[in-house]
Amino acid sequence: MAADANFIVTTYRVEGATDLEKKAKSIAVGLTVGTWTELPADKQKTMAPHLGQVVDVKELPPAADGTPRGEITVGYPVINVLPDIPALLTTVFGKLSMDGSIKLVDVDLPEAFEAQLPGPRFGVEGVRERLGVEGRPLLMSIFKQCIGMSLEELKEAYQAQIDGGVDLVKDDEIFFADEQAPAVERVKTFAALNREREEQTGVKTLYAVNLTGPVDQLVDRARRLVEAGASCLLLNVLPYGFDILHRLAAHPEISVPIMAHPAFAGAVYSSPNHGLSAPLLLGKLMRWAGADMVLYPSPYGSVAMPREEALGVAEHLRSEQPHHRRALPGPAAGIHPGLVPVLYRDFGTDVLVNAGGGIHGHPQGSTAGGKAFIAAIDAVTEGRSLEEAAADHPELRTAIEKWGVLVH
Amino acid sequence: MAADANFIVTTYRVEGATDLEKKAKSIAVGLTVGTWTELPADKQKTMAPHLGQVVDVKELPPAADGTPRGEITVGYPVINVLPDIPALLTTVFGKLSMDGSIKLVDVDLPEAFEAQLPGPRFGVEGVRERLGVEGRPLLMSIFKQCIGMSLEELKEAYQAQIDGGVDLVKDDEIFFADEQAPAVERVKTFAALNREREEQTGVKTLYAVNLTGPVDQLVDRARRLVEAGASCLLLNVLPYGFDILHRLAAHPEISVPIMAHPAFAGAVYSSPNHGLSAPLLLGKLMRWAGADMVLYPSPYGSVAMPREEALGVAEHLRSEQPHHRRALPGPAAGIHPGLVPVLYRDFGTDVLVNAGGGIHGHPQGSTAGGKAFIAAIDAVTEGRSLEEAAADHPELRTAIEKWGVLVH
């Protein structure tokens, strides 16, 4: 039923339900028309198009303690739902999210419904075009510290980062109280440094400024930041809500890529028995709502996501779809140059290599840290080993001495 | 440190951390200034006010499989955070939500920060004043069906509900596609019925209309609904985001109570090892952001919340606070008249008795269903047993025959 034009097809994993068919039926009816069997025949006729359908039920092996487990697939009539994420989530996992041990693992949308969601305005190709970079992973550096820093200090840190050759620089996502270096001032200052870099070297840079403030003013704020020269917006999507991402992405005047930060997402995807799967939350929903780039935990670092899930997120972000551009995955946290070969093997070329400590922690500083990464990225795309590349790139050699190389 | 003026004090439950002190320290530093020990002394001085503090660590008994468990309390400098829920959540549980087995169980705000959050505009007293009802729990009826119904059908169902004596009627939270009975038409139609009821009987009614649409237009939509005669707004807070509740509650022209629906909240509070505790999510955060009434699972029904948690939500909603009015808890799902004595014993007078099936499922219909509830509510507030009251109220007797009475 995945391709059905009339139904939003959702899959849940449930624990503890002894009668899966009954459970599925109660979901399909309860979350659409409310009651069915008691309705008079003529009312059933007018309500039928709004009635949910059981698509499939499947027993899964029981849990270790013998609790029965199963997978339930329900179709919700698309005519019940408005084309936005809040309506979608409320319909398929509003009340149901509170109904015991149940996890929403996947959602498939009818094409015509999906087409009404914005999707990424720029996507992989648009971001690459803005940067003029093809054929290799993109490199992003995160400020080491933002809170409490003056504009002058941030400017210096920004310059050190772009001198290392990074393609993007992003704010810390917890950068809210920025009186010393207000967002609009940072945008102007760093845009000037980006222009200088481009004039001198021909190389372009995107700066992802943290978009903060009252949610009903974020569109205006974004517009003002773009007017001031912003080249990219960073948004904490879960805390502000998916719908504001949708509205930003769909707004004609907000003509810059949007980078989604996964702050708070762990509260929703981490449990095996509750919430949403990571590929659905950070892959499908983020892309539908319009994220051009999505940061999330890599499978490697200290804050790690299981490998299969991290690849699942990337798969949903980058799969070819009829209506939406491909988005760029940024599997982050704990990334250092010695991880680049594995990252490249797992995620390929269209990936955002995103580093904080792995750049600033370089023994020779942030600029050298960036250079070490670029050398590593160039090496993997040319099919050379890091050890080989390190012979020509002292910064990479130093990085490898500090962090090592993750063996395939 | 709970009352400290400078710190937002947060408590986490963690599993699997063998060195709690180290874990706490890494949170306090990592989620504020980023790095500390490497900073030069003069920089440490300017950054010190922004540095998080470990307030307490406590070992808890290990999990059944021997995994160590603990409680960590961290103070975040309030100057790092803007006074809104997205900034708060991103700061205290942004990245951290993805850091393994960790649940955010409580947050205490400095008074001056809390005072900048709106809190309920009406609260318990304001809602009671609008209804002219004192000294007993309030009764709310939920439409049995909304999707697919015509305005005429809904009008009839509305009349049947208010004829039963309910104080409030609410839309189904999944009512998005309402072309047949648009929100503004429902508001006008039901407001007329409310006026008629008041003219004839002196009794007032609130109708909670489901507020839907693009999040950046919700303030305007709410304003238009209020202009059209809306008496209450229903909001799916989690799907739309806490900040839009904040902005609605703080808006001078949106002069009606706001009812928060817990749709999707189960995705955040249900896991023992991830997400937020229910009392924090549905009690503190909802009240801070401005909900006058909060619906959530009762401890009794099929979609149930553990009793202690459900009472904890109510405690946070109704505790006396220096800056915010008390909000009204609506422990819902599976409520029938025979549950009213236990509900009253557990939640007292300032509670919203919220019923769908328990009203519409009455053998004599929705009006009789409402009457049965009112008879039960009057009985408990007068200290009479339901059996006693049933002698004078045939609707209550019928309800008890169908559903029974939950024994204390």
PDB file of N, CA and C in Angstrom, chain B residues 263-332:
ATOM      1  N   ALA B 263      -1.178  15.540  22.569  1.00  0.00           N
ATOM      2  CA  ALA B 263      -0.814  14.756  21.387  1.00  0.00           C
ATOM      3  C   ALA B 263       0.700  14.733  21.210  1.00  0.00           C
ATOM      4  N   PHE B 264       1.243  13.569  20.947  1.00  0.00           N
ATOM      5  CA  PHE B 264       2.669  13.345  20.695  1.00  0.00           C
ATOM      6  C   PHE B 264       3.510  13.341  21.979  1.00  0.00           C
ATOM      7  N   ALA B 265       2.923  13.776  23.108  1.00  0.00           N
ATOM      8  CA  ALA B 265       3.718  13.861  24.340  1.00  0.00           C
ATOM      9  C   ALA B 265       4.258  12.503  24.766  1.00  0.00           C
ATOM     10  N   GLY B 266       3.497  11.427  24.459  1.00  0.00           N
ATOM     11  CA  GLY B 266       3.959  10.091  24.832  1.00  0.00           C
ATOM     12  C   GLY B 266       5.287   9.735  24.178  1.00  0.00           C
ATOM     13  N   ALA B 267       5.564  10.336  23.026  1.00  0.00           N
ATOM     14  CA  ALA B 267       6.845  10.093  22.354  1.00  0.00           C
ATOM     15  C   ALA B 267       8.003  10.645  23.167  1.00  0.00           C
ATOM     16  N   VAL B 268       7.718  11.569  24.075  1.00  0.00           N
ATOM     17  CA  VAL B 268       8.770  12.239  24.858  1.00  0.00           C
ATOM     18  C   VAL B 268       8.818  11.750  26.306  1.00  0.00           C
ATOM     19  N   TYR B 269       7.675  11.438  26.916  1.00  0.00           N
ATOM     20  CA  TYR B 269       7.708  11.108  28.351  1.00  0.00           C
ATOM     21  C   TYR B 269       7.665   9.617  28.684  1.00  0.00           C
ATOM     22  N   SER B 270       7.322   8.747  27.720  1.00  0.00           N
ATOM     23  CA  SER B 270       6.997   7.357  28.074  1.00  0.00           C
ATOM     24  C   SER B 270       8.179   6.479  28.465  1.00  0.00           C
ATOM     25  N   SER B 271       9.347   6.765  27.925  1.00  0.00           N
ATOM     26  CA  SER B 271      10.474   5.874  28.175  1.00  0.00           C
ATOM     27  C   SER B 271      11.059   6.112  29.561  1.00  0.00           C
ATOM     28  N   PRO B 272      11.425   5.034  30.263  1.00  0.00           N
ATOM     29  CA  PRO B 272      12.065   5.240  31.575  1.00  0.00           C
ATOM     30  C   PRO B 272      13.478   5.818  31.477  1.00  0.00           C
ATOM     31  N   ASN B 273      14.118   5.654  30.319  1.00  0.00           N
ATOM     32  CA  ASN B 273      15.531   6.023  30.207  1.00  0.00           C
ATOM     33  C   ASN B 273      15.841   7.159  29.237  1.00  0.00           C
ATOM     34  N   HIS B 274      14.816   7.736  28.632  1.00  0.00           N
ATOM     35  CA  HIS B 274      15.035   8.792  27.647  1.00  0.00           C
ATOM     36  C   HIS B 274      13.929   9.833  27.761  1.00  0.00           C
ATOM     37  N   GLY B 275      14.175  10.978  27.152  1.00  0.00           N
ATOM     38  CA  GLY B 275      13.132  11.998  27.111  1.00  0.00           C
ATOM     39  C   GLY B 275      12.966  12.741  28.421  1.00  0.00           C
ATOM     40  N   LEU B 276      11.774  13.278  28.632  1.00  0.00           N
ATOM     41  CA  LEU B 276      11.459  14.095  29.807  1.00  0.00           C
ATOM     42  C   LEU B 276      10.432  13.374  30.666  1.00  0.00           C
ATOM     43  N   SER B 277      10.460  13.664  31.953  1.00  0.00           N
ATOM     44  CA  SER B 277       9.426  13.119  32.831  1.00  0.00           C
ATOM     45  C   SER B 277       8.091  13.780  32.490  1.00  0.00           C
ATOM     46  N   ALA B 278       6.993  13.047  32.695  1.00  0.00           N
ATOM     47  CA  ALA B 278       5.662  13.595  32.425  1.00  0.00           C
ATOM     48  C   ALA B 278       5.372  14.834  33.282  1.00  0.00           C
ATOM     49  N   PRO B 279       5.681  14.815  34.582  1.00  0.00           N
ATOM     50  CA  PRO B 279       5.399  16.026  35.378  1.00  0.00           C
ATOM     51  C   PRO B 279       6.132  17.268  34.875  1.00  0.00           C
ATOM     52  N   LEU B 280       7.360  17.097  34.379  1.00  0.00           N
ATOM     53  CA  LEU B 280       8.082  18.242  33.818  1.00  0.00           C
ATOM     54  C   LEU B 280       7.444  18.680  32.499  1.00  0.00           C
ATOM     55  N   LEU B 281       7.204  17.718  31.610  1.00  0.00           N
ATOM     56  CA  LEU B 281       6.719  18.039  30.263  1.00  0.00           C
ATOM     57  C   LEU B 281       5.301  18.600  30.286  1.00  0.00           C
ATOM     58  N   LEU B 282       4.406  17.900  30.975  1.00  0.00           N
ATOM     59  CA  LEU B 282       2.983  18.247  30.907  1.00  0.00           C
ATOM     60  C   LEU B 282       2.555  19.139  32.067  1.00  0.00           C
ATOM     61  N   GLY B 283       3.389  19.200  33.115  1.00  0.00           N
ATOM     62  CA  GLY B 283       3.086  20.080  34.236  1.00  0.00           C
ATOM     63  C   GLY B 283       3.833  21.391  34.105  1.00  0.00           C
ATOM     64  N   LYS B 284       5.126  21.357  34.409  1.00  0.00           N
ATOM     65  CA  LYS B 284       5.889  22.609  34.439  1.00  0.00           C
ATOM     66  C   LYS B 284       5.947  23.328  33.091  1.00  0.00           C
ATOM     67  N   LEU B 285       6.363  22.617  32.043  1.00  0.00           N
ATOM     68  CA  LEU B 285       6.564  23.307  30.758  1.00  0.00           C
ATOM     69  C   LEU B 285       5.249  23.863  30.213  1.00  0.00           C
ATOM     70  N   MET B 286       4.185  23.101  30.314  1.00  0.00           N
ATOM     71  CA  MET B 286       2.885  23.565  29.808  1.00  0.00           C
ATOM     72  C   MET B 286       2.446  24.831  30.552  1.00  0.00           C
ATOM     73  N   ARG B 287       2.620  24.827  31.864  1.00  0.00           N
ATOM     74  CA  ARG B 287       2.195  25.988  32.650  1.00  0.00           C
ATOM     75  C   ARG B 287       3.098  27.192  32.375  1.00  0.00           C
ATOM     76  N   TRP B 288       4.391  26.964  32.339  1.00  0.00           N
ATOM     77  CA  TRP B 288       5.300  28.080  32.022  1.00  0.00           C
ATOM     78  C   TRP B 288       4.929  28.724  30.687  1.00  0.00           C
ATOM     79  N   ALA B 289       4.631  27.864  29.707  1.00  0.00           N
ATOM     80  CA  ALA B 289       4.365  28.383  28.361  1.00  0.00           C
ATOM     81  C   ALA B 289       2.971  29.003  28.239  1.00  0.00           C
ATOM     82  N   GLY B 290       2.112  28.775  29.238  1.00  0.00           N
ATOM     83  CA  GLY B 290       0.860  29.521  29.236  1.00  0.00           C
ATOM     84  C   GLY B 290      -0.433  28.747  29.079  1.00  0.00           C
ATOM     85  N   ALA B 291      -0.402  27.425  29.250  1.00  0.00           N
ATOM     86  CA  ALA B 291      -1.656  26.658  29.139  1.00  0.00           C
ATOM     87  C   ALA B 291      -2.535  26.920  30.361  1.00  0.00           C
ATOM     88  N   ASP B 292      -3.815  27.209  30.124  1.00  0.00           N
ATOM     89  CA  ASP B 292      -4.766  27.372  31.228  1.00  0.00           C
ATOM     90  C   ASP B 292      -5.303  26.026  31.692  1.00  0.00           C
ATOM     91  N   MET B 293      -5.432  25.124  30.741  1.00  0.00           N
ATOM     92  CA  MET B 293      -5.911  23.767  31.030  1.00  0.00           C
ATOM     93  C   MET B 293      -5.023  22.792  30.290  1.00  0.00           C
ATOM     94  N   VAL B 294      -4.719  21.672  30.916  1.00  0.00           N
ATOM     95  CA  VAL B 294      -3.846  20.684  30.279  1.00  0.00           C
ATOM     96  C   VAL B 294      -4.499  19.308  30.352  1.00  0.00           C
ATOM     97  N   LEU B 295      -4.755  18.743  29.206  1.00  0.00           N
ATOM     98  CA  LEU B 295      -5.265  17.369  29.131  1.00  0.00           C
ATOM     99  C   LEU B 295      -4.093  16.402  29.145  1.00  0.00           C
ATOM    100  N   TYR B 296      -4.302  15.271  29.773  1.00  0.00           N
ATOM    101  CA  TYR B 296      -3.261  14.229  29.761  1.00  0.00           C
ATOM    102  C   TYR B 296      -3.882  12.927  30.258  1.00  0.00           C
ATOM    103  N   PRO B 297      -3.192  11.803  30.064  1.00  0.00           N
ATOM    104  CA  PRO B 297      -3.803  10.527  30.431  1.00  0.00           C
ATOM    105  C   PRO B 297      -4.052  10.430  31.933  1.00  0.00           C
ATOM    106  N   SER B 298      -5.246  10.023  32.295  1.00  0.00           N
ATOM    107  CA  SER B 298      -5.569   9.771  33.696  1.00  0.00           C
ATOM    108  C   SER B 298      -4.906   8.469  34.130  1.00  0.00           C
ATOM    109  N   PRO B 299      -4.894   8.204  35.430  1.00  0.00           N
ATOM    110  CA  PRO B 299      -4.329   6.920  35.861  1.00  0.00           C
ATOM    111  C   PRO B 299      -5.330   5.777  35.740  1.00  0.00           C
ATOM    112  N   TYR B 300      -6.508   6.010  35.167  1.00  0.00           N
ATOM    113  CA  TYR B 300      -7.569   4.999  35.259  1.00  0.00           C
ATOM    114  C   TYR B 300      -7.865   4.273  33.963  1.00  0.00           C
ATOM    115  N   GLY B 301      -7.802   4.962  32.854  1.00  0.00           N
ATOM    116  CA  GLY B 301      -8.348   4.421  31.604  1.00  0.00           C
ATOM    117  C   GLY B 301      -7.442   3.416  30.937  1.00  0.00           C
ATOM    118  N   SER B 302      -7.760   3.152  29.667  1.00  0.00           N
ATOM    119  CA  SER B 302      -6.980   2.193  28.897  1.00  0.00           C
ATOM    120  C   SER B 302      -5.647   2.819  28.470  1.00  0.00           C
ATOM    121  N   VAL B 303      -5.680   4.115  28.099  1.00  0.00           N
ATOM    122  CA  VAL B 303      -4.445   4.859  27.826  1.00  0.00           C
ATOM    123  C   VAL B 303      -4.055   5.527  29.144  1.00  0.00           C
ATOM    124  N   ALA B 304      -3.337   4.812  30.000  1.00  0.00           N
ATOM    125  CA  ALA B 304      -3.154   5.275  31.376  1.00  0.00           C
ATOM    126  C   ALA B 304      -1.741   5.755  31.665  1.00  0.00           C
ATOM    127  N   MET B 305      -1.653   6.697  32.596  1.00  0.00           N
ATOM    128  CA  MET B 305      -0.367   7.161  33.091  1.00  0.00           C
ATOM    129  C   MET B 305      -0.233   6.646  34.540  1.00  0.00           C
ATOM    130  N   PRO B 306       0.972   6.226  34.938  1.00  0.00           N
ATOM    131  CA  PRO B 306       1.116   5.782  36.333  1.00  0.00           C
ATOM    132  C   PRO B 306       0.594   6.863  37.289  1.00  0.00           C
ATOM    133  N   ARG B 307      -0.089   6.421  38.359  1.00  0.00           N
ATOM    134  CA  ARG B 307      -0.783   7.326  39.270  1.00  0.00           C
ATOM    135  C   ARG B 307       0.127   8.435  39.803  1.00  0.00           C
ATOM    136  N   GLU B 308       1.314   8.049  40.211  1.00  0.00           N
ATOM    137  CA  GLU B 308       2.236   9.026  40.803  1.00  0.00           C
ATOM    138  C   GLU B 308       2.602  10.127  39.807  1.00  0.00           C
ATOM    139  N   GLU B 309       2.791   9.724  38.548  1.00  0.00           N
ATOM    140  CA  GLU B 309       3.126  10.720  37.522  1.00  0.00           C
ATOM    141  C   GLU B 309       1.951  11.637  37.231  1.00  0.00           C
ATOM    142  N   ALA B 310       0.772  11.030  37.136  1.00  0.00           N
ATOM    143  CA  ALA B 310      -0.431  11.830  36.843  1.00  0.00           C
ATOM    144  C   ALA B 310      -0.676  12.848  37.960  1.00  0.00           C
ATOM    145  N   LEU B 311      -0.444  12.438  39.203  1.00  0.00           N
ATOM    146  CA  LEU B 311      -0.592  13.378  40.322  1.00  0.00           C
ATOM    147  C   LEU B 311       0.519  14.431  40.285  1.00  0.00           C
ATOM    148  N   GLY B 312       1.697  14.023  39.845  1.00  0.00           N
ATOM    149  CA  GLY B 312       2.814  14.964  39.732  1.00  0.00           C
ATOM    150  C   GLY B 312       2.533  16.059  38.710  1.00  0.00           C
ATOM    151  N   VAL B 313       1.919  15.680  37.593  1.00  0.00           N
ATOM    152  CA  VAL B 313       1.538  16.682  36.586  1.00  0.00           C
ATOM    153  C   VAL B 313       0.591  17.696  37.224  1.00  0.00           C
ATOM    154  N   ALA B 314      -0.447  17.192  37.916  1.00  0.00           N
ATOM    155  CA  ALA B 314      -1.441  18.077  38.542  1.00  0.00           C
ATOM    156  C   ALA B 314      -0.789  18.970  39.588  1.00  0.00           C
ATOM    157  N   GLU B 315       0.129  18.405  40.346  1.00  0.00           N
ATOM    158  CA  GLU B 315       0.826  19.175  41.382  1.00  0.00           C
ATOM    159  C   GLU B 315       1.556  20.375  40.759  1.00  0.00           C
ATOM    160  N   HIS B 316       2.273  20.127  39.674  1.00  0.00           N
ATOM    161  CA  HIS B 316       2.994  21.236  39.021  1.00  0.00           C
ATOM    162  C   HIS B 316       2.030  22.251  38.409  1.00  0.00           C
ATOM    163  N   LEU B 317       0.913  21.778  37.911  1.00  0.00           N
ATOM    164  CA  LEU B 317      -0.033  22.713  37.289  1.00  0.00           C
ATOM    165  C   LEU B 317      -0.698  23.611  38.332  1.00  0.00           C
ATOM    166  N   ARG B 318      -0.905  23.087  39.535  1.00  0.00           N
ATOM    167  CA  ARG B 318      -1.756  23.793  40.498  1.00  0.00           C
ATOM    168  C   ARG B 318      -1.025  24.362  41.706  1.00  0.00           C
ATOM    169  N   SER B 319       0.279  24.084  41.839  1.00  0.00           N
ATOM    170  CA  SER B 319       0.987  24.591  43.025  1.00  0.00           C
ATOM    171  C   SER B 319       0.987  26.119  43.014  1.00  0.00           C
ATOM    172  N   GLU B 320       0.988  26.696  44.213  1.00  0.00           N
ATOM    173  CA  GLU B 320       1.062  28.158  44.307  1.00  0.00           C
ATOM    174  C   GLU B 320       2.451  28.609  43.875  1.00  0.00           C
ATOM    175  N   GLN B 321       2.506  29.568  42.974  1.00  0.00           N
ATOM    176  CA  GLN B 321       3.789  30.087  42.481  1.00  0.00           C
ATOM    177  C   GLN B 321       3.736  31.605  42.496  1.00  0.00           C
ATOM    178  N   PRO B 322       4.881  32.229  42.698  1.00  0.00           N
ATOM    179  CA  PRO B 322       4.856  33.685  42.833  1.00  0.00           C
ATOM    180  C   PRO B 322       4.392  34.429  41.577  1.00  0.00           C
ATOM    181  N   HIS B 323       4.683  33.895  40.391  1.00  0.00           N
ATOM    182  CA  HIS B 323       4.441  34.690  39.181  1.00  0.00           C
ATOM    183  C   HIS B 323       3.326  34.159  38.293  1.00  0.00           C
ATOM    184  N   HIS B 324       2.960  32.925  38.477  1.00  0.00           N
ATOM    185  CA  HIS B 324       2.034  32.314  37.521  1.00  0.00           C
ATOM    186  C   HIS B 324       0.770  31.810  38.188  1.00  0.00           C
ATOM    187  N   ARG B 325      -0.352  32.011  37.486  1.00  0.00           N
ATOM    188  CA  ARG B 325      -1.622  31.462  37.947  1.00  0.00           C
ATOM    189  C   ARG B 325      -1.572  29.943  37.926  1.00  0.00           C
ATOM    190  N   ARG B 326      -2.482  29.367  38.681  1.00  0.00           N
ATOM    191  CA  ARG B 326      -2.615  27.919  38.709  1.00  0.00           C
ATOM    192  C   ARG B 326      -3.377  27.458  37.463  1.00  0.00           C
ATOM    193  N   ALA B 327      -2.936  26.331  36.892  1.00  0.00           N
ATOM    194  CA  ALA B 327      -3.614  25.794  35.707  1.00  0.00           C
ATOM    195  C   ALA B 327      -4.461  24.592  36.104  1.00  0.00           C
ATOM    196  N   LEU B 328      -5.365  24.244  35.221  1.00  0.00           N
ATOM    197  CA  LEU B 328      -6.354  23.217  35.514  1.00  0.00           C
ATOM    198  C   LEU B 328      -5.945  21.892  34.864  1.00  0.00           C
ATOM    199  N   PRO B 329      -5.726  20.828  35.658  1.00  0.00           N
ATOM    200  CA  PRO B 329      -5.404  19.528  35.055  1.00  0.00           C
ATOM    201  C   PRO B 329      -6.655  18.834  34.538  1.00  0.00           C
ATOM    202  N   GLY B 330      -6.516  18.168  33.418  1.00  0.00           N
ATOM    203  CA  GLY B 330      -7.605  17.390  32.838  1.00  0.00           C
ATOM    204  C   GLY B 330      -7.169  15.958  32.585  1.00  0.00           C
ATOM    205  N   PRO B 331      -7.107  15.155  33.661  1.00  0.00           N
ATOM    206  CA  PRO B 331      -6.702  13.741  33.486  1.00  0.00           C
ATOM    207  C   PRO B 331      -7.796  12.997  32.742  1.00  0.00           C
ATOM    208  N   ALA B 332      -7.520  12.578  31.541  1.00  0.00           N
ATOM    209  CA  ALA B 332      -8.566  12.113  30.634  1.00  0.00           C
ATOM    210  C   ALA B 332      -8.315  10.695  30.137  1.00  0.00           C
TER     211      ALA B 332
END
